């Protein structure tokens, strides 16, 4: 198992990129390797460890999409159902119409519904937010495009998907994720926080942010304790590198969904104005690296924590990376540049065929 190239990239991220700490776990079948560089806590100097939990941002969407697809497999809903059927009256106004948006369009980001995360000012008004309040922020803006005519990344889609899961099942989406995915896979460090619980339970590194300011000398803030309500089903979960590798490995191998729903999840559409080289399915995406290799998984970002979890289409080889910061300097504009280089170090030419999709 070759991992020295990944370790060198982690050290570069700290030494040249200025991130406080970074970790990665690589999995090839039953074999695992863990590496880290820098610090998990800049005050104590504690290193990052393999059991560290961290906020996974939009990787949450993959868990929620999997639950929705499981419900579709059970005939509790259809991907072709309208949002209006399950959430009557919720999506209306400013060009938004839940009668014209399907469940599938929520999951693949072709709904045209405005992303509430683009309204930064509205997310500074309250101490915490209910899901419907996040939807209302989105609906106060015009729709981005007609449903099904374009692609646009919108976290509102997954707030609505979370509400839909709760309407269909009569249970909290956190419970559905736990019962359907976390417990069967024994993901000991993975959960969706309840309510406005700002803590990260269990071992974890500190999370640091520069509030996305590009200045290398910008002030650093500790955002380890963070209100999760503005993220919820779109980005609120907490996990570990080991758990994410296990989850995506099982998902890619078809162990969480029947064949029909598996095919639906991995049928992609081109992205637009998002991460270069990507195509988006239902809560997952393919990423073609600059070297030409294609990997599958998802990334996520929240204040003070950025993550990537990608691997080969057969799910055998997985690599999860997390940095406890939302910046990178030197040769990189942000942690995505670091993650891309780490993925290339492990999955680039000489390690796997170019076409592993």
PDB file of N, CA, C and O in Angstrom, residues 262-335:
ATOM      1  N   UNK A 262     -29.696   2.342  -7.227  1.00  0.00           N
ATOM      2  CA  UNK A 262     -28.260   2.546  -7.402  1.00  0.00           C
ATOM      3  C   UNK A 262     -27.974   3.220  -8.747  1.00  0.00           C
ATOM      4  O   UNK A 262     -27.184   4.170  -8.833  1.00  0.00           O
ATOM      5  N   UNK A 263     -28.619   2.735  -9.775  1.00  0.00           N
ATOM      6  CA  UNK A 263     -28.432   3.326 -11.097  1.00  0.00           C
ATOM      7  C   UNK A 263     -28.919   4.771 -11.126  1.00  0.00           C
ATOM      8  O   UNK A 263     -28.291   5.640 -11.736  1.00  0.00           O
ATOM      9  N   UNK A 264     -30.030   5.034 -10.440  1.00  0.00           N
ATOM     10  CA  UNK A 264     -30.557   6.395 -10.392  1.00  0.00           C
ATOM     11  C   UNK A 264     -29.579   7.333  -9.684  1.00  0.00           C
ATOM     12  O   UNK A 264     -29.350   8.469 -10.141  1.00  0.00           O
ATOM     13  N   UNK A 265     -28.996   6.874  -8.587  1.00  0.00           N
ATOM     14  CA  UNK A 265     -28.074   7.720  -7.834  1.00  0.00           C
ATOM     15  C   UNK A 265     -26.859   8.112  -8.655  1.00  0.00           C
ATOM     16  O   UNK A 265     -26.383   9.249  -8.584  1.00  0.00           O
ATOM     17  N   UNK A 266     -26.337   7.183  -9.461  1.00  0.00           N
ATOM     18  CA  UNK A 266     -25.087   7.418 -10.173  1.00  0.00           C
ATOM     19  C   UNK A 266     -25.283   7.853 -11.631  1.00  0.00           C
ATOM     20  O   UNK A 266     -24.320   7.918 -12.384  1.00  0.00           O
ATOM     21  N   UNK A 267     -26.516   8.161 -12.009  1.00  0.00           N
ATOM     22  CA  UNK A 267     -26.774   8.779 -13.316  1.00  0.00           C
ATOM     23  C   UNK A 267     -26.538  10.272 -13.167  1.00  0.00           C
ATOM     24  O   UNK A 267     -27.281  10.964 -12.462  1.00  0.00           O
ATOM     25  N   UNK A 268     -25.502  10.789 -13.795  1.00  0.00           N
ATOM     26  CA  UNK A 268     -25.078  12.165 -13.539  1.00  0.00           C
ATOM     27  C   UNK A 268     -25.518  13.147 -14.611  1.00  0.00           C
ATOM     28  O   UNK A 268     -25.826  12.771 -15.741  1.00  0.00           O
ATOM     29  N   UNK A 269     -25.526  14.413 -14.210  1.00  0.00           N
ATOM     30  CA  UNK A 269     -25.738  15.523 -15.125  1.00  0.00           C
ATOM     31  C   UNK A 269     -24.532  16.451 -14.991  1.00  0.00           C
ATOM     32  O   UNK A 269     -23.895  16.512 -13.945  1.00  0.00           O
ATOM     33  N   UNK A 270     -24.185  17.202 -16.050  1.00  0.00           N
ATOM     34  CA  UNK A 270     -23.031  18.103 -15.964  1.00  0.00           C
ATOM     35  C   UNK A 270     -23.274  19.199 -14.928  1.00  0.00           C
ATOM     36  O   UNK A 270     -24.397  19.687 -14.771  1.00  0.00           O
ATOM     37  N   UNK A 271     -22.242  19.588 -14.214  1.00  0.00           N
ATOM     38  CA  UNK A 271     -22.350  20.698 -13.276  1.00  0.00           C
ATOM     39  C   UNK A 271     -22.027  22.013 -13.975  1.00  0.00           C
ATOM     40  O   UNK A 271     -21.501  22.031 -15.084  1.00  0.00           O
ATOM     41  N   UNK A 272     -22.348  23.106 -13.293  1.00  0.00           N
ATOM     42  CA  UNK A 272     -22.148  24.431 -13.883  1.00  0.00           C
ATOM     43  C   UNK A 272     -21.794  25.395 -12.760  1.00  0.00           C
ATOM     44  O   UNK A 272     -22.514  25.488 -11.759  1.00  0.00           O
ATOM     45  N   UNK A 273     -20.645  26.090 -12.914  1.00  0.00           N
ATOM     46  CA  UNK A 273     -20.244  27.049 -11.901  1.00  0.00           C
ATOM     47  C   UNK A 273     -19.914  26.420 -10.571  1.00  0.00           C
ATOM     48  O   UNK A 273     -20.065  27.053  -9.515  1.00  0.00           O
ATOM     49  N   UNK A 274     -19.454  25.189 -10.599  1.00  0.00           N
ATOM     50  CA  UNK A 274     -19.151  24.446  -9.368  1.00  0.00           C
ATOM     51  C   UNK A 274     -17.709  23.967  -9.426  1.00  0.00           C
ATOM     52  O   UNK A 274     -16.848  24.652  -9.954  1.00  0.00           O
ATOM     53  N   UNK A 275     -17.424  22.792  -8.927  1.00  0.00           N
ATOM     54  CA  UNK A 275     -16.061  22.269  -8.904  1.00  0.00           C
ATOM     55  C   UNK A 275     -15.690  21.779 -10.298  1.00  0.00           C
ATOM     56  O   UNK A 275     -16.418  20.959 -10.878  1.00  0.00           O
ATOM     57  N   UNK A 276     -14.586  22.241 -10.871  1.00  0.00           N
ATOM     58  CA  UNK A 276     -14.198  21.801 -12.221  1.00  0.00           C
ATOM     59  C   UNK A 276     -14.035  20.285 -12.305  1.00  0.00           C
ATOM     60  O   UNK A 276     -13.580  19.632 -11.369  1.00  0.00           O
ATOM     61  N   UNK A 277     -14.448  19.722 -13.441  1.00  0.00           N
ATOM     62  CA  UNK A 277     -14.277  18.294 -13.674  1.00  0.00           C
ATOM     63  C   UNK A 277     -15.313  17.403 -13.033  1.00  0.00           C
ATOM     64  O   UNK A 277     -15.143  16.186 -12.993  1.00  0.00           O
ATOM     65  N   UNK A 278     -16.421  17.999 -12.562  1.00  0.00           N
ATOM     66  CA  UNK A 278     -17.420  17.201 -11.864  1.00  0.00           C
ATOM     67  C   UNK A 278     -18.679  16.989 -12.690  1.00  0.00           C
ATOM     68  O   UNK A 278     -19.020  17.782 -13.564  1.00  0.00           O
ATOM     69  N   UNK A 279     -19.372  15.897 -12.384  1.00  0.00           N
ATOM     70  CA  UNK A 279     -20.737  15.641 -12.836  1.00  0.00           C
ATOM     71  C   UNK A 279     -21.501  15.173 -11.612  1.00  0.00           C
ATOM     72  O   UNK A 279     -20.946  14.482 -10.750  1.00  0.00           O
ATOM     73  N   UNK A 280     -22.792  15.548 -11.515  1.00  0.00           N
ATOM     74  CA  UNK A 280     -23.538  15.326 -10.274  1.00  0.00           C
ATOM     75  C   UNK A 280     -24.661  14.315 -10.470  1.00  0.00           C
ATOM     76  O   UNK A 280     -25.428  14.389 -11.432  1.00  0.00           O
ATOM     77  N   UNK A 281     -24.742  13.369  -9.530  1.00  0.00           N
ATOM     78  CA  UNK A 281     -25.822  12.404  -9.520  1.00  0.00           C
ATOM     79  C   UNK A 281     -26.864  12.808  -8.502  1.00  0.00           C
ATOM     80  O   UNK A 281     -27.271  13.960  -8.422  1.00  0.00           O
ATOM     81  N   UNK A 282     -27.304  11.848  -7.687  1.00  0.00           N
ATOM     82  CA  UNK A 282     -28.260  12.143  -6.624  1.00  0.00           C
ATOM     83  C   UNK A 282     -27.494  12.123  -5.299  1.00  0.00           C
ATOM     84  O   UNK A 282     -27.345  11.084  -4.667  1.00  0.00           O
ATOM     85  N   UNK A 283     -26.936  13.265  -4.942  1.00  0.00           N
ATOM     86  CA  UNK A 283     -26.171  13.366  -3.699  1.00  0.00           C
ATOM     87  C   UNK A 283     -24.745  12.887  -3.791  1.00  0.00           C
ATOM     88  O   UNK A 283     -24.033  12.868  -2.789  1.00  0.00           O
ATOM     89  N   UNK A 284     -24.301  12.483  -4.965  1.00  0.00           N
ATOM     90  CA  UNK A 284     -22.912  12.069  -5.187  1.00  0.00           C
ATOM     91  C   UNK A 284     -22.405  12.761  -6.449  1.00  0.00           C
ATOM     92  O   UNK A 284     -23.192  13.282  -7.242  1.00  0.00           O
ATOM     93  N   UNK A 285     -21.089  12.759  -6.625  1.00  0.00           N
ATOM     94  CA  UNK A 285     -20.571  13.312  -7.869  1.00  0.00           C
ATOM     95  C   UNK A 285     -19.337  12.555  -8.318  1.00  0.00           C
ATOM     96  O   UNK A 285     -18.641  11.928  -7.511  1.00  0.00           O
ATOM     97  N   UNK A 286     -19.099  12.607  -9.612  1.00  0.00           N
ATOM     98  CA  UNK A 286     -17.844  12.111 -10.165  1.00  0.00           C
ATOM     99  C   UNK A 286     -16.910  13.298 -10.308  1.00  0.00           C
ATOM    100  O   UNK A 286     -17.345  14.422 -10.578  1.00  0.00           O
ATOM    101  N   UNK A 287     -15.629  13.040 -10.116  1.00  0.00           N
ATOM    102  CA  UNK A 287     -14.616  14.087 -10.210  1.00  0.00           C
ATOM    103  C   UNK A 287     -13.486  13.572 -11.085  1.00  0.00           C
ATOM    104  O   UNK A 287     -12.816  12.597 -10.741  1.00  0.00           O
ATOM    105  N   UNK A 288     -13.299  14.213 -12.235  1.00  0.00           N
ATOM    106  CA  UNK A 288     -12.190  13.868 -13.103  1.00  0.00           C
ATOM    107  C   UNK A 288     -11.013  14.763 -12.752  1.00  0.00           C
ATOM    108  O   UNK A 288     -11.083  15.985 -12.897  1.00  0.00           O
ATOM    109  N   UNK A 289      -9.960  14.147 -12.248  1.00  0.00           N
ATOM    110  CA  UNK A 289      -8.782  14.881 -11.814  1.00  0.00           C
ATOM    111  C   UNK A 289      -8.012  15.420 -13.010  1.00  0.00           C
ATOM    112  O   UNK A 289      -8.194  14.935 -14.137  1.00  0.00           O
ATOM    113  N   UNK A 290      -7.154  16.409 -12.815  1.00  0.00           N
ATOM    114  CA  UNK A 290      -6.366  16.945 -13.932  1.00  0.00           C
ATOM    115  C   UNK A 290      -5.568  15.889 -14.674  1.00  0.00           C
ATOM    116  O   UNK A 290      -5.333  16.017 -15.886  1.00  0.00           O
ATOM    117  N   UNK A 291      -5.182  14.800 -13.992  1.00  0.00           N
ATOM    118  CA  UNK A 291      -4.415  13.736 -14.643  1.00  0.00           C
ATOM    119  C   UNK A 291      -5.286  12.848 -15.527  1.00  0.00           C
ATOM    120  O   UNK A 291      -4.773  12.017 -16.273  1.00  0.00           O
ATOM    121  N   UNK A 292      -6.632  12.994 -15.431  1.00  0.00           N
ATOM    122  CA  UNK A 292      -7.532  12.193 -16.247  1.00  0.00           C
ATOM    123  C   UNK A 292      -8.240  11.083 -15.510  1.00  0.00           C
ATOM    124  O   UNK A 292      -9.198  10.496 -16.022  1.00  0.00           O
ATOM    125  N   UNK A 293      -7.826  10.768 -14.309  1.00  0.00           N
ATOM    126  CA  UNK A 293      -8.479   9.733 -13.504  1.00  0.00           C
ATOM    127  C   UNK A 293      -9.803  10.258 -12.962  1.00  0.00           C
ATOM    128  O   UNK A 293      -9.887  11.400 -12.506  1.00  0.00           O
ATOM    129  N   UNK A 294     -10.831   9.435 -12.987  1.00  0.00           N
ATOM    130  CA  UNK A 294     -12.131   9.793 -12.437  1.00  0.00           C
ATOM    131  C   UNK A 294     -12.375   9.039 -11.136  1.00  0.00           C
ATOM    132  O   UNK A 294     -12.209   7.815 -11.075  1.00  0.00           O
ATOM    133  N   UNK A 295     -12.745   9.780 -10.101  1.00  0.00           N
ATOM    134  CA  UNK A 295     -13.090   9.187  -8.812  1.00  0.00           C
ATOM    135  C   UNK A 295     -14.506   9.625  -8.454  1.00  0.00           C
ATOM    136  O   UNK A 295     -15.051  10.567  -9.028  1.00  0.00           O
ATOM    137  N   UNK A 296     -15.086   8.924  -7.466  1.00  0.00           N
ATOM    138  CA  UNK A 296     -16.487   9.143  -7.101  1.00  0.00           C
ATOM    139  C   UNK A 296     -16.618   9.367  -5.611  1.00  0.00           C
ATOM    140  O   UNK A 296     -15.945   8.726  -4.818  1.00  0.00           O
ATOM    141  N   UNK A 297     -17.528  10.275  -5.223  1.00  0.00           N
ATOM    142  CA  UNK A 297     -17.768  10.532  -3.814  1.00  0.00           C
ATOM    143  C   UNK A 297     -18.456  11.866  -3.635  1.00  0.00           C
ATOM    144  O   UNK A 297     -19.362  12.221  -4.369  1.00  0.00           O
ATOM    145  N   UNK A 298     -17.972  12.645  -2.658  1.00  0.00           N
ATOM    146  CA  UNK A 298     -18.575  13.945  -2.385  1.00  0.00           C
ATOM    147  C   UNK A 298     -17.626  14.749  -1.497  1.00  0.00           C
ATOM    148  O   UNK A 298     -16.795  14.172  -0.780  1.00  0.00           O
ATOM    149  N   UNK A 299     -17.763  16.048  -1.546  1.00  0.00           N
ATOM    150  CA  UNK A 299     -16.999  16.941  -0.694  1.00  0.00           C
ATOM    151  C   UNK A 299     -17.930  17.773   0.153  1.00  0.00           C
ATOM    152  O   UNK A 299     -19.129  17.879  -0.119  1.00  0.00           O
ATOM    153  N   UNK A 300     -17.374  18.381   1.199  1.00  0.00           N
ATOM    154  CA  UNK A 300     -18.187  19.215   2.069  1.00  0.00           C
ATOM    155  C   UNK A 300     -17.362  20.273   2.762  1.00  0.00           C
ATOM    156  O   UNK A 300     -16.193  20.042   3.082  1.00  0.00           O
ATOM    157  N   UNK A 301     -17.975  21.423   2.991  1.00  0.00           N
ATOM    158  CA  UNK A 301     -17.283  22.524   3.646  1.00  0.00           C
ATOM    159  C   UNK A 301     -18.231  23.245   4.588  1.00  0.00           C
ATOM    160  O   UNK A 301     -19.406  23.462   4.274  1.00  0.00           O
ATOM    161  N   UNK A 302     -17.706  23.594   5.740  1.00  0.00           N
ATOM    162  CA  UNK A 302     -18.417  24.423   6.710  1.00  0.00           C
ATOM    163  C   UNK A 302     -17.349  25.253   7.395  1.00  0.00           C
ATOM    164  O   UNK A 302     -16.157  24.940   7.284  1.00  0.00           O
ATOM    165  N   UNK A 303     -17.717  26.318   8.050  1.00  0.00           N
ATOM    166  CA  UNK A 303     -16.725  27.178   8.690  1.00  0.00           C
ATOM    167  C   UNK A 303     -15.753  26.365   9.542  1.00  0.00           C
ATOM    168  O   UNK A 303     -16.147  25.732  10.519  1.00  0.00           O
ATOM    169  N   UNK A 304     -14.474  26.353   9.132  1.00  0.00           N
ATOM    170  CA  UNK A 304     -13.450  25.698   9.929  1.00  0.00           C
ATOM    171  C   UNK A 304     -13.227  24.232   9.645  1.00  0.00           C
ATOM    172  O   UNK A 304     -12.388  23.606  10.310  1.00  0.00           O
ATOM    173  N   UNK A 305     -13.916  23.659   8.671  1.00  0.00           N
ATOM    174  CA  UNK A 305     -13.738  22.236   8.376  1.00  0.00           C
ATOM    175  C   UNK A 305     -14.098  21.963   6.924  1.00  0.00           C
ATOM    176  O   UNK A 305     -15.241  22.193   6.513  1.00  0.00           O
ATOM    177  N   UNK A 306     -13.111  21.485   6.141  1.00  0.00           N
ATOM    178  CA  UNK A 306     -13.344  21.109   4.739  1.00  0.00           C
ATOM    179  C   UNK A 306     -12.940  19.653   4.559  1.00  0.00           C
ATOM    180  O   UNK A 306     -11.908  19.207   5.090  1.00  0.00           O
ATOM    181  N   UNK A 307     -13.739  18.914   3.778  1.00  0.00           N
ATOM    182  CA  UNK A 307     -13.518  17.471   3.622  1.00  0.00           C
ATOM    183  C   UNK A 307     -13.769  17.028   2.193  1.00  0.00           C
ATOM    184  O   UNK A 307     -14.625  17.591   1.493  1.00  0.00           O
ATOM    185  N   UNK A 308     -13.044  16.004   1.789  1.00  0.00           N
ATOM    186  CA  UNK A 308     -13.286  15.272   0.535  1.00  0.00           C
ATOM    187  C   UNK A 308     -13.292  13.795   0.871  1.00  0.00           C
ATOM    188  O   UNK A 308     -12.451  13.323   1.657  1.00  0.00           O
ATOM    189  N   UNK A 309     -14.217  13.042   0.247  1.00  0.00           N
ATOM    190  CA  UNK A 309     -14.216  11.588   0.370  1.00  0.00           C
ATOM    191  C   UNK A 309     -14.513  11.014  -1.007  1.00  0.00           C
ATOM    192  O   UNK A 309     -15.651  11.083  -1.497  1.00  0.00           O
ATOM    193  N   UNK A 310     -13.476  10.449  -1.661  1.00  0.00           N
ATOM    194  CA  UNK A 310     -13.589   9.965  -3.043  1.00  0.00           C
ATOM    195  C   UNK A 310     -12.833   8.649  -3.200  1.00  0.00           C
ATOM    196  O   UNK A 310     -11.884   8.378  -2.462  1.00  0.00           O
ATOM    197  N   UNK A 311     -13.273   7.880  -4.195  1.00  0.00           N
ATOM    198  CA  UNK A 311     -12.593   6.619  -4.466  1.00  0.00           C
ATOM    199  C   UNK A 311     -12.968   6.065  -5.823  1.00  0.00           C
ATOM    200  O   UNK A 311     -13.650   6.708  -6.632  1.00  0.00           O
ATOM    201  N   UNK A 312     -12.531   4.852  -6.087  1.00  0.00           N
ATOM    202  CA  UNK A 312     -12.811   4.184  -7.355  1.00  0.00           C
ATOM    203  C   UNK A 312     -14.280   3.772  -7.414  1.00  0.00           C
ATOM    204  O   UNK A 312     -14.932   3.567  -6.388  1.00  0.00           O
ATOM    205  N   UNK A 313     -14.797   3.649  -8.617  1.00  0.00           N
ATOM    206  CA  UNK A 313     -16.233   3.378  -8.792  1.00  0.00           C
ATOM    207  C   UNK A 313     -16.650   2.055  -8.174  1.00  0.00           C
ATOM    208  O   UNK A 313     -17.810   1.886  -7.779  1.00  0.00           O
ATOM    209  N   UNK A 314     -15.725   1.104  -8.035  1.00  0.00           N
ATOM    210  CA  UNK A 314     -16.079  -0.162  -7.406  1.00  0.00           C
ATOM    211  C   UNK A 314     -16.051  -0.079  -5.886  1.00  0.00           C
ATOM    212  O   UNK A 314     -16.381  -1.050  -5.197  1.00  0.00           O
ATOM    213  N   UNK A 315     -15.664   1.062  -5.338  1.00  0.00           N
ATOM    214  CA  UNK A 315     -15.676   1.261  -3.897  1.00  0.00           C
ATOM    215  C   UNK A 315     -14.553   0.595  -3.141  1.00  0.00           C
ATOM    216  O   UNK A 315     -14.491   0.695  -1.918  1.00  0.00           O
ATOM    217  N   UNK A 316     -13.658  -0.070  -3.837  1.00  0.00           N
ATOM    218  CA  UNK A 316     -12.592  -0.797  -3.135  1.00  0.00           C
ATOM    219  C   UNK A 316     -11.555   0.155  -2.551  1.00  0.00           C
ATOM    220  O   UNK A 316     -11.092  -0.034  -1.439  1.00  0.00           O
ATOM    221  N   UNK A 317     -11.184   1.163  -3.323  1.00  0.00           N
ATOM    222  CA  UNK A 317     -10.162   2.107  -2.868  1.00  0.00           C
ATOM    223  C   UNK A 317     -10.823   3.443  -2.547  1.00  0.00           C
ATOM    224  O   UNK A 317     -11.460   4.053  -3.406  1.00  0.00           O
ATOM    225  N   UNK A 318     -10.683   3.904  -1.302  1.00  0.00           N
ATOM    226  CA  UNK A 318     -11.294   5.151  -0.864  1.00  0.00           C
ATOM    227  C   UNK A 318     -10.254   6.005  -0.152  1.00  0.00           C
ATOM    228  O   UNK A 318      -9.369   5.487   0.544  1.00  0.00           O
ATOM    229  N   UNK A 319     -10.376   7.308  -0.315  1.00  0.00           N
ATOM    230  CA  UNK A 319      -9.489   8.242   0.364  1.00  0.00           C
ATOM    231  C   UNK A 319     -10.326   9.402   0.888  1.00  0.00           C
ATOM    232  O   UNK A 319     -11.025  10.074   0.131  1.00  0.00           O
ATOM    233  N   UNK A 320     -10.272   9.615   2.203  1.00  0.00           N
ATOM    234  CA  UNK A 320     -10.968  10.730   2.835  1.00  0.00           C
ATOM    235  C   UNK A 320      -9.941  11.674   3.432  1.00  0.00           C
ATOM    236  O   UNK A 320      -8.999  11.245   4.095  1.00  0.00           O
ATOM    237  N   UNK A 321     -10.135  12.969   3.189  1.00  0.00           N
ATOM    238  CA  UNK A 321      -9.215  14.001   3.635  1.00  0.00           C
ATOM    239  C   UNK A 321     -10.011  15.068   4.373  1.00  0.00           C
ATOM    240  O   UNK A 321     -11.115  15.441   3.945  1.00  0.00           O
ATOM    241  N   UNK A 322      -9.474  15.592   5.459  1.00  0.00           N
ATOM    242  CA  UNK A 322     -10.102  16.707   6.158  1.00  0.00           C
ATOM    243  C   UNK A 322      -9.035  17.674   6.641  1.00  0.00           C
ATOM    244  O   UNK A 322      -7.990  17.252   7.147  1.00  0.00           O
ATOM    245  N   UNK A 323      -9.289  18.953   6.480  1.00  0.00           N
ATOM    246  CA  UNK A 323      -8.462  19.974   7.094  1.00  0.00           C
ATOM    247  C   UNK A 323      -9.315  20.781   8.067  1.00  0.00           C
ATOM    248  O   UNK A 323     -10.480  21.070   7.773  1.00  0.00           O
ATOM    249  N   UNK A 324      -8.741  21.065   9.239  1.00  0.00           N
ATOM    250  CA  UNK A 324      -9.500  21.787  10.255  1.00  0.00           C
ATOM    251  C   UNK A 324      -9.363  23.295  10.063  1.00  0.00           C
ATOM    252  O   UNK A 324      -9.161  24.060  11.005  1.00  0.00           O
ATOM    253  N   UNK A 325      -9.471  23.704   8.803  1.00  0.00           N
ATOM    254  CA  UNK A 325      -9.418  25.108   8.417  1.00  0.00           C
ATOM    255  C   UNK A 325     -10.111  25.265   7.078  1.00  0.00           C
ATOM    256  O   UNK A 325     -10.274  24.282   6.343  1.00  0.00           O
ATOM    257  N   UNK A 326     -10.521  26.481   6.759  1.00  0.00           N
ATOM    258  CA  UNK A 326     -11.196  26.711   5.472  1.00  0.00           C
ATOM    259  C   UNK A 326     -10.363  27.611   4.569  1.00  0.00           C
ATOM    260  O   UNK A 326     -10.897  28.378   3.778  1.00  0.00           O
ATOM    261  N   UNK A 327      -9.036  27.511   4.700  1.00  0.00           N
ATOM    262  CA  UNK A 327      -8.151  28.266   3.822  1.00  0.00           C
ATOM    263  C   UNK A 327      -6.950  27.406   3.446  1.00  0.00           C
ATOM    264  O   UNK A 327      -6.676  26.374   4.062  1.00  0.00           O
ATOM    265  N   UNK A 328      -6.252  27.837   2.416  1.00  0.00           N
ATOM    266  CA  UNK A 328      -4.947  27.300   2.046  1.00  0.00           C
ATOM    267  C   UNK A 328      -4.253  28.371   1.225  1.00  0.00           C
ATOM    268  O   UNK A 328      -4.894  29.044   0.410  1.00  0.00           O
ATOM    269  N   UNK A 329      -2.986  28.561   1.444  1.00  0.00           N
ATOM    270  CA  UNK A 329      -2.237  29.607   0.757  1.00  0.00           C
ATOM    271  C   UNK A 329      -1.117  28.973  -0.069  1.00  0.00           C
ATOM    272  O   UNK A 329      -1.135  27.771  -0.326  1.00  0.00           O
ATOM    273  N   UNK A 330      -0.173  29.750  -0.496  1.00  0.00           N
ATOM    274  CA  UNK A 330       0.922  29.222  -1.309  1.00  0.00           C
ATOM    275  C   UNK A 330       0.443  28.862  -2.697  1.00  0.00           C
ATOM    276  O   UNK A 330      -0.087  29.712  -3.423  1.00  0.00           O
ATOM    277  N   UNK A 331       0.583  27.599  -3.070  1.00  0.00           N
ATOM    278  CA  UNK A 331       0.195  27.142  -4.405  1.00  0.00           C
ATOM    279  C   UNK A 331      -1.307  26.918  -4.546  1.00  0.00           C
ATOM    280  O   UNK A 331      -1.776  26.574  -5.629  1.00  0.00           O
ATOM    281  N   UNK A 332      -2.068  27.081  -3.473  1.00  0.00           N
ATOM    282  CA  UNK A 332      -3.487  26.745  -3.490  1.00  0.00           C
ATOM    283  C   UNK A 332      -4.349  27.943  -3.138  1.00  0.00           C
ATOM    284  O   UNK A 332      -3.991  28.749  -2.271  1.00  0.00           O
ATOM    285  N   UNK A 333      -5.511  28.032  -3.775  1.00  0.00           N
ATOM    286  CA  UNK A 333      -6.459  29.099  -3.460  1.00  0.00           C
ATOM    287  C   UNK A 333      -7.338  28.738  -2.270  1.00  0.00           C
ATOM    288  O   UNK A 333      -7.856  29.618  -1.586  1.00  0.00           O
ATOM    289  N   UNK A 334      -7.542  27.456  -2.062  1.00  0.00           N
ATOM    290  CA  UNK A 334      -8.398  26.978  -0.980  1.00  0.00           C
ATOM    291  C   UNK A 334      -8.109  25.493  -0.758  1.00  0.00           C
ATOM    292  O   UNK A 334      -7.310  24.898  -1.500  1.00  0.00           O
ATOM    293  N   UNK A 335      -8.733  24.870   0.250  1.00  0.00           N
ATOM    294  CA  UNK A 335      -8.456  23.451   0.499  1.00  0.00           C
ATOM    295  C   UNK A 335      -8.793  22.523  -0.667  1.00  0.00           C
ATOM    296  O   UNK A 335      -8.223  21.426  -0.756  1.00  0.00           O
TER     297      UNK A 335
END
